[in-house]
Coordinates of C-alpha atoms in Angstrom, one line a residue:
Chain A
M1 CA 11.0 3.3 10.3
G2 CA 13.7 2.7 12.9
Q3 CA 13.9 6.3 14.0
L4 CA 10.5 7.8 14.3
G5 CA 8.9 10.8 15.8
Q6 CA 11.5 13.5 15.3
K7 CA 8.9 15.9 13.8
P8 CA 5.5 14.7 15.1
Q9 CA 3.7 17.8 13.8
S10 CA 5.0 17.8 10.3
V11 CA 2.2 18.1 7.7
V12 CA 2.1 15.0 5.4
I13 CA -1.0 15.8 3.3
E14 CA -2.5 19.2 2.7
A15 CA -5.6 20.0 0.6
R16 CA -5.6 23.6 -0.8
G17 CA -8.9 24.8 -2.2
L18 CA -9.5 21.4 -3.7
S19 CA -12.6 21.0 -5.9
M20 CA -13.7 17.8 -7.5
N21 CA -15.9 17.1 -10.5
Y22 CA -17.5 13.9 -11.7
G23 CA -18.0 14.6 -15.4
S24 CA -19.8 17.9 -15.4
N25 CA -21.2 17.4 -11.9
L26 CA -19.6 19.4 -9.1
I27 CA -19.0 17.0 -6.2
Q28 CA -17.2 19.1 -3.7
S29 CA -15.4 22.4 -3.8
N30 CA -13.1 24.6 -1.8
L31 CA -11.7 21.9 0.6
H32 CA -9.0 22.9 3.0
F33 CA -7.5 20.5 5.5
Q34 CA -4.1 19.4 6.8
I35 CA -3.1 15.9 7.9
S36 CA -0.1 15.6 10.3
K37 CA 2.3 12.7 10.5
G38 CA 0.8 9.9 12.7
D39 CA -2.8 11.2 12.3
V40 CA -5.7 8.9 11.8
F41 CA -7.7 11.2 9.5
V42 CA -11.3 10.4 9.0
I43 CA -13.2 11.5 5.9
M44 CA -16.9 11.6 7.0
G45 CA -20.2 12.7 5.7
G46 CA -23.5 11.4 4.6
S47 CA -24.0 8.9 1.7
G48 CA -23.2 10.4 -1.7
C49 CA -21.3 13.4 -0.4
G50 CA -18.1 12.4 -2.2
K51 CA -16.0 10.7 0.5
S52 CA -14.7 8.0 -1.7
T53 CA -14.2 10.5 -4.5
L54 CA -12.0 12.6 -2.2
L55 CA -10.0 9.5 -1.4
K56 CA -9.6 8.7 -5.0
H57 CA -8.3 12.2 -5.6
M58 CA -5.9 11.8 -2.8
I59 CA -4.4 8.6 -4.2
G60 CA -4.1 10.1 -7.6
L61 CA -6.7 8.1 -9.5
Y62 CA -8.8 11.2 -10.3
Q63 CA -7.5 14.6 -11.4
P64 CA -8.8 17.5 -9.3
A65 CA -11.0 20.1 -11.1
G66 CA -9.3 22.9 -9.1
G67 CA -7.0 23.5 -6.2
D68 CA -4.3 21.0 -5.2
I69 CA -3.3 18.2 -2.9
L70 CA 0.2 18.5 -1.5
F71 CA 2.2 15.5 -0.1
G72 CA 5.0 16.8 2.1
G73 CA 4.7 20.1 0.2
Q74 CA 4.9 18.5 -3.2
S75 CA 1.9 18.3 -5.6
Y76 CA 1.3 14.8 -6.9
F77 CA -0.4 16.0 -10.1
T78 CA 2.3 18.3 -11.3
A79 CA 5.1 15.8 -10.5
S80 CA 7.0 13.9 -13.1
P81 CA 5.9 10.3 -13.7
E82 CA 9.1 9.0 -11.9
Q83 CA 8.3 11.2 -8.9
Q84 CA 4.7 10.1 -9.0
L85 CA 5.8 6.4 -8.9
A86 CA 8.2 7.2 -6.0
M87 CA 5.3 8.8 -4.1
R88 CA 2.9 6.0 -4.9
K89 CA 5.4 3.5 -3.4
R90 CA 5.0 5.3 -0.1
W91 CA 1.3 4.8 -0.1
G92 CA -0.7 1.7 0.7
V93 CA -4.4 1.6 -0.3
T94 CA -7.0 -0.8 1.0
Y95 CA -10.2 -1.0 -1.1
Q96 CA -13.7 -1.7 0.1
G97 CA -13.9 -5.3 -0.9
G98 CA -10.2 -5.9 -0.7
A99 CA -9.7 -5.8 -4.5
L100 CA -7.6 -8.9 -4.4
F101 CA -6.5 -10.4 -7.7
S102 CA -8.8 -13.3 -7.9
D103 CA -6.5 -15.5 -10.1
K104 CA -3.7 -15.2 -7.5
T105 CA -3.3 -16.8 -4.1
L106 CA -3.1 -14.5 -1.0
A107 CA 0.6 -15.0 -1.0
E108 CA 0.9 -14.0 -4.6
N109 CA -1.3 -11.0 -4.0
V110 CA 0.9 -9.7 -1.1
A111 CA 4.1 -10.6 -2.9
L112 CA 3.2 -8.6 -6.0
P113 CA 4.5 -5.2 -4.8
L114 CA 7.6 -6.9 -3.3
V115 CA 8.4 -8.7 -6.5
Q116 CA 7.9 -5.4 -8.5
Y117 CA 9.8 -3.0 -6.4
T118 CA 12.4 -4.9 -4.3
T119 CA 15.4 -7.1 -5.1
L120 CA 14.5 -9.7 -2.5
T121 CA 15.1 -13.4 -3.3
S122 CA 11.9 -15.5 -3.6
K123 CA 12.7 -17.1 -0.2
D124 CA 12.9 -13.7 1.5
I125 CA 9.7 -12.6 -0.2
R126 CA 8.0 -15.7 1.1
D127 CA 9.1 -14.8 4.6
M128 CA 7.9 -11.2 4.2
V129 CA 4.6 -12.4 2.9
R130 CA 4.1 -14.8 5.9
Y131 CA 4.9 -12.0 8.3
K132 CA 2.5 -9.5 6.6
L133 CA -0.3 -12.1 6.5
A134 CA 0.4 -13.0 10.2
L135 CA 0.1 -9.3 11.1
V136 CA -3.4 -9.2 9.8
G137 CA -4.3 -12.5 11.4
L138 CA -4.1 -14.6 8.3
A139 CA -1.1 -16.8 9.1
G140 CA -1.4 -20.1 7.3
F141 CA -3.7 -18.8 4.5
E142 CA -0.9 -18.2 2.0
D143 CA -2.1 -20.7 -0.5
F144 CA -5.8 -19.8 -0.4
Y145 CA -7.5 -18.0 -3.3
P146 CA -9.6 -15.0 -2.5
S147 CA -12.7 -17.0 -3.5
Q148 CA -11.9 -19.5 -0.8
I149 CA -12.0 -17.1 2.2
S150 CA -14.7 -14.8 3.7
G151 CA -15.3 -11.2 2.9
G152 CA -13.7 -9.9 6.1
M153 CA -10.6 -12.0 5.5
C154 CA -10.4 -10.6 2.0
K155 CA -10.4 -7.1 3.5
R156 CA -7.6 -8.0 5.9
A157 CA -5.6 -9.7 3.0
G158 CA -6.1 -6.4 1.1
L159 CA -4.6 -4.6 4.1
A160 CA -1.6 -7.0 4.1
R161 CA -1.0 -6.2 0.5
A162 CA -1.3 -2.5 1.2
I163 CA 1.4 -2.7 3.9
A164 CA 3.7 -4.9 1.9
L165 CA 6.1 -2.0 1.2
D166 CA 5.9 -0.4 4.7
P167 CA 4.0 2.6 3.5
D168 CA 4.2 6.0 5.2
I169 CA 0.5 6.7 4.4
L170 CA -2.3 4.2 4.6
F171 CA -5.6 4.8 2.8
F172 CA -8.7 2.9 3.7
D173 CA -12.0 3.0 1.9
E174 CA -14.8 1.9 4.3
P175 CA -12.7 -0.6 6.2
S176 CA -15.4 -1.8 8.6
A177 CA -18.3 -1.8 6.1
G178 CA -19.9 -5.2 6.0
L179 CA -18.0 -6.5 9.0
D180 CA -19.6 -7.7 12.3
P181 CA -18.9 -5.4 15.3
L182 CA -16.2 -7.6 16.7
S183 CA -14.3 -7.9 13.4
A184 CA -14.7 -4.2 12.9
R185 CA -13.3 -3.5 16.3
R186 CA -10.4 -5.9 15.6
L187 CA -9.7 -4.1 12.4
D188 CA -9.7 -0.7 14.2
D189 CA -7.3 -2.0 16.8
L190 CA -5.1 -3.4 14.0
I191 CA -5.0 0.0 12.2
L192 CA -4.1 1.7 15.4
Q193 CA -1.4 -0.8 16.3
L194 CA 0.1 -0.5 12.8
R195 CA 0.0 3.2 13.0
D196 CA 1.8 3.2 16.4
S197 CA 4.5 0.7 15.6
T198 CA 5.2 1.8 12.0
G199 CA 4.6 5.6 12.5
A200 CA 2.4 5.6 9.4
T201 CA -0.3 8.3 8.7
V202 CA -3.8 6.8 8.2
V203 CA -6.6 8.3 6.1
I204 CA -9.9 6.6 6.4
V205 CA -13.3 6.9 4.7
T206 CA -16.0 5.8 7.0
H207 CA -19.4 6.6 8.5
E208 CA -19.2 4.1 11.3
L209 CA -19.5 6.4 14.4
A210 CA -17.9 3.8 16.7
S211 CA -14.8 3.7 14.5
I212 CA -14.7 7.5 14.0
F213 CA -14.5 8.1 17.8
A214 CA -12.3 5.0 18.5
I215 CA -9.5 5.8 16.2
G216 CA -10.0 9.2 14.6
S217 CA -7.6 11.9 15.7
N218 CA -8.5 14.4 13.0
G219 CA -11.1 14.6 10.3
V220 CA -13.1 16.5 7.8
Y221 CA -16.9 16.5 7.4
L222 CA -18.2 16.8 3.8
D223 CA -21.7 18.0 3.1
A224 CA -23.7 16.9 0.1
N225 CA -26.0 19.9 -0.1
S226 CA -23.6 22.8 0.2
K227 CA -21.0 20.7 -1.7
T228 CA -18.1 21.8 0.5
Q229 CA -16.6 20.9 3.9
L230 CA -18.6 22.0 7.0
D231 CA -15.8 21.5 9.5
T232 CA -12.5 19.9 10.1
G233 CA -10.7 18.8 13.3
S234 CA -10.8 15.9 15.7
P235 CA -14.1 14.0 16.0
G236 CA -14.4 14.8 19.7
Y237 CA -13.8 18.5 19.1
M238 CA -16.3 18.7 16.3
L239 CA -18.9 16.9 18.3
N240 CA -18.7 19.5 21.1
H241 CA -17.6 22.7 19.4
S242 CA -18.7 22.6 15.8
K243 CA -20.6 25.7 14.6
H244 CA -22.7 23.5 12.4
D245 CA -25.6 21.6 13.8
L246 CA -25.4 19.1 11.0
V247 CA -22.0 18.0 12.0
K248 CA -23.0 17.7 15.6
A249 CA -26.1 15.7 14.6
F250 CA -24.0 13.4 12.4
L251 CA -21.6 12.7 15.2
S252 CA -24.3 12.1 17.8
R253 CA -26.7 10.1 15.5
G254 CA -29.2 13.0 15.8
E255 CA -29.8 12.3 19.5
Chain B
M1 CA 24.9 1.4 5.9
K2 CA 26.5 -1.5 7.6
Q3 CA 25.8 -5.1 6.6
A4 CA 23.4 -6.9 9.0
T5 CA 25.2 -9.3 11.3
L6 CA 24.5 -11.5 14.3
N7 CA 26.8 -11.8 17.4
F8 CA 26.4 -14.8 19.7
H9 CA 27.2 -14.7 23.3
K10 CA 26.5 -17.8 25.3
V11 CA 25.5 -16.9 28.9
S12 CA 24.7 -20.4 30.1
D13 CA 23.7 -23.7 28.7
S14 CA 20.1 -22.7 28.5
N15 CA 20.6 -19.0 27.6
V16 CA 22.2 -17.3 24.6
V17 CA 22.3 -13.6 23.8
V18 CA 22.1 -12.7 20.2
T19 CA 23.1 -9.1 19.2
V20 CA 21.7 -7.9 15.9
Q21 CA 23.7 -5.1 14.3
G22 CA 23.7 -3.1 11.1
S23 CA 20.9 -2.5 8.6
W24 CA 18.1 -5.1 8.7
T25 CA 16.0 -3.5 5.9
V26 CA 14.5 -4.5 2.6
S27 CA 17.5 -3.2 0.7
G28 CA 20.0 -5.1 2.8
V29 CA 21.3 -8.7 2.8
L30 CA 20.4 -10.6 6.0
P31 CA 22.2 -13.6 7.5
A32 CA 20.4 -16.9 6.9
P33 CA 18.1 -18.1 9.7
E34 CA 20.1 -21.3 9.6
Q35 CA 23.1 -19.3 11.1
L36 CA 21.0 -19.0 14.2
S37 CA 19.7 -22.6 14.4
A38 CA 23.2 -23.9 13.9
M39 CA 24.3 -22.2 17.1
L40 CA 21.6 -23.8 19.1
D41 CA 21.3 -27.2 20.8
D42 CA 18.6 -29.1 22.7
R43 CA 19.4 -27.7 26.1
L44 CA 18.8 -24.1 25.1
K45 CA 15.7 -22.6 26.6
T46 CA 15.8 -18.9 25.8
V47 CA 17.3 -16.8 23.0
V48 CA 17.6 -13.1 24.1
F49 CA 17.8 -10.6 21.2
T50 CA 19.5 -7.3 21.8
A51 CA 20.1 -4.4 19.4
G52 CA 23.7 -3.5 18.7
D53 CA 25.3 -0.4 17.2
D54 CA 24.2 1.1 13.9
F55 CA 20.9 -0.8 14.1
F56 CA 18.2 -0.1 11.5
W57 CA 15.2 -2.1 10.8
D58 CA 11.9 -2.5 8.9
S59 CA 9.5 -5.3 8.2
R60 CA 12.4 -7.4 6.9
L61 CA 13.7 -7.9 10.5
L62 CA 10.3 -9.1 11.7
A63 CA 10.0 -11.4 8.6
W64 CA 13.4 -12.8 9.6
L65 CA 12.5 -13.2 13.2
M66 CA 9.4 -15.1 12.3
A67 CA 11.3 -17.3 9.9
C68 CA 13.7 -18.2 12.8
Q69 CA 10.7 -18.8 15.1
R70 CA 9.2 -21.3 12.6
M71 CA 12.6 -23.0 12.3
L72 CA 12.9 -23.4 16.1
E73 CA 9.3 -24.4 16.6
S74 CA 10.2 -28.0 17.4
T75 CA 12.9 -27.2 20.0
H76 CA 10.6 -25.4 22.6
C77 CA 13.1 -22.5 22.6
Q78 CA 11.7 -19.1 23.7
F79 CA 12.4 -15.8 22.0
D80 CA 13.1 -12.9 24.4
L81 CA 12.9 -9.6 22.4
S82 CA 13.3 -7.3 25.4
G83 CA 16.6 -5.9 24.1
L84 CA 14.9 -4.8 20.8
P85 CA 13.0 -1.6 20.3
E86 CA 9.4 -1.5 21.6
D87 CA 7.9 -1.2 18.2
V88 CA 9.6 -4.5 17.1
R89 CA 8.2 -6.2 20.1
D90 CA 4.7 -4.9 19.4
L91 CA 4.7 -5.9 15.8
F92 CA 6.1 -9.4 16.7
N93 CA 3.4 -9.9 19.3
L94 CA 0.7 -8.6 16.9
A95 CA 1.8 -11.1 14.2
N96 CA 1.6 -13.9 16.8
T97 CA -1.8 -13.1 18.3
V98 CA -3.7 -15.3 15.9
P99 CA -2.4 -18.9 15.7
P100 CA -1.6 -20.0 12.1
N101 CA -4.4 -21.7 10.2
K102 CA -3.7 -25.4 9.7
A103 CA -6.4 -26.2 7.2
L104 CA -5.2 -26.6 3.6
P105 CA -7.0 -25.0 0.6
E106 CA -8.6 -27.2 -2.0
R107 CA -5.7 -28.4 -4.0
H108 CA -5.4 -28.3 -7.7
A109 CA -5.2 -31.9 -8.8
S110 CA -2.2 -33.4 -10.7
L111 CA -2.4 -33.5 -14.5
F112 CA -3.3 -37.2 -14.5
H113 CA -6.0 -36.6 -12.0
Q114 CA -7.3 -33.7 -13.9
L115 CA -7.5 -35.9 -17.0
V116 CA -9.3 -38.7 -15.2
N117 CA -11.7 -36.1 -13.6
R118 CA -12.3 -34.6 -17.0
L119 CA -13.2 -37.9 -18.5
A120 CA -15.4 -38.8 -15.6
R121 CA -17.1 -35.4 -15.9
L122 CA -17.8 -35.9 -19.6
G123 CA -20.9 -37.9 -18.8
D124 CA -22.0 -35.1 -16.4
E125 CA -21.3 -32.5 -19.0
A126 CA -23.4 -34.4 -21.6
M127 CA -26.2 -34.7 -19.1
A128 CA -26.0 -31.0 -18.2
L129 CA -26.0 -30.0 -21.9
L130 CA -29.0 -32.3 -22.5
A131 CA -30.8 -30.7 -19.5
F132 CA -30.0 -27.2 -20.7
T133 CA -31.3 -28.0 -24.2
G134 CA -34.4 -29.6 -22.8
E135 CA -35.1 -26.6 -20.5
L136 CA -34.4 -24.2 -23.4
A137 CA -36.9 -26.1 -25.6
L138 CA -39.5 -26.0 -22.9
T139 CA -39.0 -22.4 -22.1
L140 CA -39.2 -21.5 -25.8
C141 CA -42.4 -23.5 -26.1
R142 CA -43.7 -21.6 -23.1
W143 CA -42.8 -18.3 -24.7
F144 CA -44.6 -19.2 -27.9
A145 CA -47.6 -20.1 -25.8
Q146 CA -47.4 -16.6 -24.4
K147 CA -46.6 -17.8 -21.0
G148 CA -43.0 -16.7 -20.8
S149 CA -41.7 -13.5 -19.3
A150 CA -39.3 -12.5 -22.0
R151 CA -40.2 -9.0 -23.2
W152 CA -40.2 -7.8 -26.8
S153 CA -38.3 -4.7 -25.8
D154 CA -35.4 -6.9 -24.6
I155 CA -35.6 -9.0 -27.8
I156 CA -35.5 -6.0 -30.0
N157 CA -32.6 -4.6 -28.0
F158 CA -30.6 -7.8 -28.4
C159 CA -31.5 -7.9 -32.1
H160 CA -30.0 -4.5 -32.5
Q161 CA -26.9 -5.5 -30.7
S162 CA -26.4 -8.7 -32.7
G163 CA -27.7 -7.5 -36.0
P164 CA -27.1 -4.0 -37.3
S165 CA -24.1 -3.4 -35.1
A166 CA -22.4 -6.5 -36.7
L167 CA -22.9 -5.2 -40.3
P168 CA -19.5 -3.5 -40.7
I169 CA -17.5 -6.6 -39.9
I170 CA -19.8 -8.9 -41.8
T171 CA -19.5 -6.6 -44.8
L172 CA -15.7 -6.7 -44.8
Q173 CA -15.6 -10.4 -44.2
S174 CA -18.1 -11.3 -46.9
V175 CA -16.6 -9.2 -49.6
L176 CA -13.1 -10.6 -48.9
I177 CA -14.4 -14.2 -48.8
G178 CA -16.1 -13.7 -52.2
M179 CA -12.9 -12.3 -53.7
I180 CA -10.9 -15.2 -52.3
L181 CA -13.3 -17.8 -53.8
A182 CA -13.2 -15.9 -57.1
Y183 CA -9.4 -15.9 -57.3
L184 CA -9.3 -19.6 -56.3
G185 CA -11.8 -20.5 -59.0
M186 CA -10.2 -18.3 -61.7
V187 CA -6.8 -19.9 -61.5
Q188 CA -8.3 -23.4 -61.7
L189 CA -11.0 -22.7 -64.3
R190 CA -8.8 -20.8 -66.6
Q191 CA -6.9 -24.1 -67.4
F192 CA -10.2 -25.3 -69.1
G193 CA -11.1 -21.9 -70.6
A194 CA -14.2 -21.9 -68.4
E195 CA -13.6 -18.7 -66.6
V196 CA -17.3 -17.7 -66.7
Y197 CA -18.1 -20.5 -64.3
V198 CA -16.3 -18.6 -61.6
A199 CA -19.8 -17.1 -61.0
N200 CA -21.2 -20.6 -60.2
L201 CA -18.3 -21.3 -57.8
V202 CA -18.7 -18.0 -56.0
G203 CA -22.5 -18.1 -56.0
V204 CA -23.0 -21.6 -54.8
G205 CA -20.0 -21.5 -52.5
M206 CA -21.3 -18.4 -50.7
V207 CA -25.0 -19.3 -50.7
R208 CA -24.7 -22.9 -49.6
E209 CA -21.7 -22.8 -47.3
M210 CA -19.4 -19.8 -46.7
G211 CA -22.1 -17.1 -46.1
A212 CA -23.7 -19.1 -43.3
L213 CA -20.6 -20.6 -41.8
M214 CA -18.4 -17.5 -41.8
T215 CA -21.2 -15.3 -40.5
A216 CA -21.7 -17.8 -37.7
V217 CA -18.0 -17.9 -36.8
I218 CA -18.0 -14.1 -36.6
M219 CA -21.1 -14.1 -34.5
S220 CA -19.8 -16.7 -32.1
G221 CA -16.8 -14.5 -31.4
R222 CA -18.8 -11.3 -31.3
T223 CA -22.2 -12.1 -29.8
G224 CA -21.7 -15.6 -28.3
A225 CA -18.8 -14.4 -26.3
A226 CA -20.7 -11.2 -25.2
Y227 CA -23.6 -13.4 -24.0
A228 CA -21.2 -15.5 -21.9
A229 CA -19.5 -12.5 -20.5
Q230 CA -22.8 -10.7 -19.7
L231 CA -24.3 -13.7 -17.9
G232 CA -21.0 -14.6 -16.3
T233 CA -20.7 -11.1 -14.8
M234 CA -24.3 -11.3 -13.6
Q235 CA -23.5 -14.6 -11.9
V236 CA -20.5 -13.0 -10.2
N237 CA -22.6 -10.0 -9.0
E238 CA -25.3 -12.4 -7.7
E239 CA -27.8 -10.8 -10.1
I240 CA -28.9 -14.3 -11.3
D241 CA -29.5 -15.3 -7.7
A242 CA -31.5 -12.1 -7.3
L243 CA -33.6 -13.0 -10.3
T244 CA -34.3 -16.5 -9.0
T245 CA -35.4 -15.2 -5.6
L246 CA -37.7 -12.7 -7.3
G247 CA -39.4 -15.7 -8.8
I248 CA -38.1 -15.0 -12.4
K249 CA -36.5 -17.9 -14.2
P250 CA -33.1 -16.8 -15.6
M251 CA -33.9 -19.1 -18.6
D252 CA -37.1 -17.1 -19.3
Y253 CA -35.7 -13.7 -18.6
L254 CA -32.1 -13.9 -19.8
V255 CA -31.6 -16.8 -22.2
V256 CA -34.8 -16.7 -24.3
P257 CA -34.6 -13.1 -25.5
R258 CA -30.9 -13.6 -26.4
T259 CA -31.6 -16.9 -28.2
L260 CA -34.6 -15.5 -30.1
A261 CA -32.7 -12.4 -31.1
L262 CA -29.8 -14.4 -32.5
I263 CA -32.1 -16.8 -34.3
L264 CA -33.9 -13.9 -35.9
T265 CA -30.8 -11.9 -36.9
I266 CA -28.4 -14.5 -38.1
P267 CA -30.4 -15.7 -41.2
L268 CA -30.7 -12.0 -42.3
L269 CA -27.0 -11.4 -41.8
C270 CA -26.4 -14.6 -43.8
L271 CA -28.5 -13.3 -46.7
Y272 CA -26.6 -10.0 -46.5
S273 CA -23.3 -11.8 -46.5
N274 CA -24.4 -13.9 -49.5
I275 CA -25.1 -10.8 -51.6
L276 CA -21.9 -9.1 -50.6
G277 CA -19.9 -12.2 -51.2
M278 CA -21.2 -12.5 -54.8
F279 CA -20.4 -8.8 -55.2
G280 CA -16.8 -9.4 -54.0
G281 CA -16.5 -12.3 -56.4
G282 CA -17.8 -10.1 -59.2
L283 CA -15.1 -7.4 -58.4
V284 CA -12.4 -10.0 -59.1
A285 CA -14.1 -11.6 -62.1
T286 CA -14.8 -8.3 -63.9
N287 CA -11.2 -7.4 -63.4
M288 CA -10.3 -10.4 -65.6
D289 CA -12.1 -10.6 -69.0
I290 CA -15.6 -11.2 -67.7
T291 CA -18.2 -8.4 -67.8
W292 CA -20.7 -7.7 -65.0
L293 CA -23.5 -8.7 -67.4
M294 CA -22.0 -12.1 -68.0
Y295 CA -21.3 -12.6 -64.3
L296 CA -24.8 -11.7 -63.2
Y297 CA -26.4 -13.8 -66.0
Q298 CA -24.3 -16.8 -65.0
L299 CA -25.1 -16.3 -61.3
R300 CA -28.9 -16.3 -62.1
D301 CA -28.6 -19.7 -63.7
A302 CA -26.2 -21.1 -61.0
I303 CA -28.2 -20.5 -57.8
S304 CA -31.6 -22.0 -57.2
F305 CA -34.1 -21.0 -54.5
G306 CA -33.2 -24.3 -52.8
D307 CA -29.5 -23.4 -52.6
T308 CA -30.4 -20.1 -50.8
M309 CA -32.7 -21.9 -48.4
T310 CA -30.1 -24.5 -47.4
G311 CA -27.9 -21.5 -46.3
V312 CA -30.6 -19.8 -44.4
V313 CA -31.7 -23.0 -42.7
K314 CA -28.0 -23.6 -41.7
S315 CA -27.6 -20.1 -40.3
F316 CA -30.8 -20.6 -38.3
V317 CA -29.4 -23.7 -36.7
F318 CA -26.1 -22.0 -36.2
G319 CA -27.8 -19.1 -34.4
L320 CA -29.5 -21.4 -32.0
L321 CA -26.2 -23.3 -31.3
I322 CA -24.2 -20.1 -30.7
A323 CA -26.8 -18.7 -28.3
M324 CA -26.9 -22.0 -26.5
A325 CA -23.1 -22.2 -26.2
G326 CA -22.9 -18.6 -25.0
C327 CA -25.7 -18.6 -22.5
R328 CA -24.8 -22.0 -21.1
A329 CA -21.2 -21.0 -20.5
G330 CA -22.4 -17.8 -18.9
L331 CA -24.9 -19.5 -16.5
A332 CA -22.3 -22.1 -15.6
C333 CA -19.7 -19.4 -14.8
G334 CA -17.9 -19.5 -11.4
R335 CA -17.9 -16.6 -8.9
S336 CA -14.6 -14.8 -9.7
S337 CA -13.5 -12.5 -12.4
A338 CA -11.1 -15.2 -13.7
A339 CA -14.1 -17.4 -14.2
V340 CA -15.8 -14.9 -16.5
G341 CA -12.7 -15.1 -18.8
Q342 CA -12.9 -18.9 -18.8
A343 CA -16.6 -18.8 -19.5
T344 CA -16.1 -16.5 -22.5
T345 CA -13.3 -18.8 -23.9
N346 CA -15.5 -21.7 -23.3
A347 CA -18.5 -20.2 -25.1
V348 CA -16.4 -19.4 -28.3
V349 CA -14.7 -22.8 -28.4
T350 CA -17.8 -24.8 -27.9
A351 CA -19.8 -22.7 -30.3
I352 CA -17.2 -23.3 -33.1
I353 CA -17.2 -27.0 -32.4
Y354 CA -21.0 -27.1 -32.6
L355 CA -20.9 -25.1 -35.8
V356 CA -18.5 -27.4 -37.6
V357 CA -20.2 -30.6 -36.4
A358 CA -23.7 -29.2 -37.3
D359 CA -22.4 -28.0 -40.7
A360 CA -21.1 -31.4 -41.6
G361 CA -24.3 -33.1 -40.4
L362 CA -26.5 -30.7 -42.3
N363 CA -24.5 -31.1 -45.5
I364 CA -24.8 -34.9 -45.3
L365 CA -28.6 -34.5 -44.7
F366 CA -29.0 -32.2 -47.7
Y367 CA -27.0 -34.5 -49.9
H368 CA -29.2 -37.4 -49.1
L369 CA -32.4 -35.4 -49.4
G370 CA -31.1 -34.2 -52.8
I371 CA -31.4 -30.5 -52.0

């Protein structure tokens, strides 16, 4: 982290002819896109087009039906279990509802990856946990259980857990869904600040237009009817130059 | 990589420059924050941090800086991070934008307090149980008066889940219980040359006691726990709130069909278990010098209709108790996934306590009634 930005254009994630099934249902096929280091990559599209499914393929929870996803040129799915684990440690994933372990306090939730994968003493882990929770604005909530805090706070605590190991790639599933506009804005700012100061690459599933334009630097539009991507590029570029009216309509709320 | 070190350089009484060097990362060993606080005294106003040679950092540095900041909170000493990389400054400021929360979470009480609370809550528990029982009775009455909203399709569905699907495990369990009873009796009765009476032991033992009780134990683990988990998950997902706001009583819609299904299926399972238990006993008996004919003939004389009925009545009561324990635990479930686990445990434990107490009570009753 200390020495960033030597190769700003290097490709971190690349989808090559990716297709995804859900059982025998084809969800999306023939997806091609590239995500560069430091990008905020937005996966967008209407409801039910497979945005979350694409995210779950990217984080290795689902096996693609065809094609491949490359991380720094290496395929996750053909890697050995040790390599897969090493790759996973470089990712941080934030789930829609936070997905905090409900029988653990926030501190224990954030500490879990640190306890598992580092050799830090318990005092150092406590300091790290305090710092990570302070980053997401939850300083002083260490000993609270997820059931004792609000939904928005759960999301931020989930983010604190995702960044526990200083990941290179941060994945978000609908980060601003269910948040009020101000909290959503704060979360967007937080994502950008984290990206700027840690040099992480961010992949976001969202359909909040405000977020898409505020933070997206690159993206892909998935279409539910044709079951493939209609366009890829930065949201601003797609709004003005996309060949597909559907993409333009989506990005301008049909106005 | 070089070890992380601190260098102090005192500029004036109120100003000290601290140079951080080496690798301040997760894999390294950092100097204790006390090293910094030991250097400082009351007159100090500003600590200026600068980066030295071979300086590497990650979150560990920031966690350390924040630990130092907390340690120096009382001394009004300012941190000046202008000599550190911009990213460090940004992250440090970001972590300090929201002031720490001072409120404490609800504490878990000490063991003694928990015990006192438990005892104090026993009364409430008893009242809640009584209220639940009363409401269930009323709801059942309403259902019998054709005014409830429980649907037959639900009841049949639950009957299928608790009845036919439980047959394999009931079969295994009953045959083995019968065999155990037969072995037990054989060893004792052989001393008197009364081996043929093993049929009485197995028959009466199964029909009056073991058939009903063991079936109920299996069902409390299988169906009672499932009821608690289903209703508990519905509670977590706010489905029960949704039902209530739709004007449908959870008691009517969720508890009654489950209770009726269990009351209907358990006596049948109990009869099935009785027959298989006697068959299991027969397997053992015929292996040792008794023929099937003798065994069956003896059985016919041993068991009366009254004996069979006591077992069926018992299992009917047990079914009601299991459904009650399961549904009550599910409806009283908290709002987290851990609470669902607790509710399930609760359902099985209370069901088994109810079973044993009810069994003892019914046996005393039957004895005094001479059945």
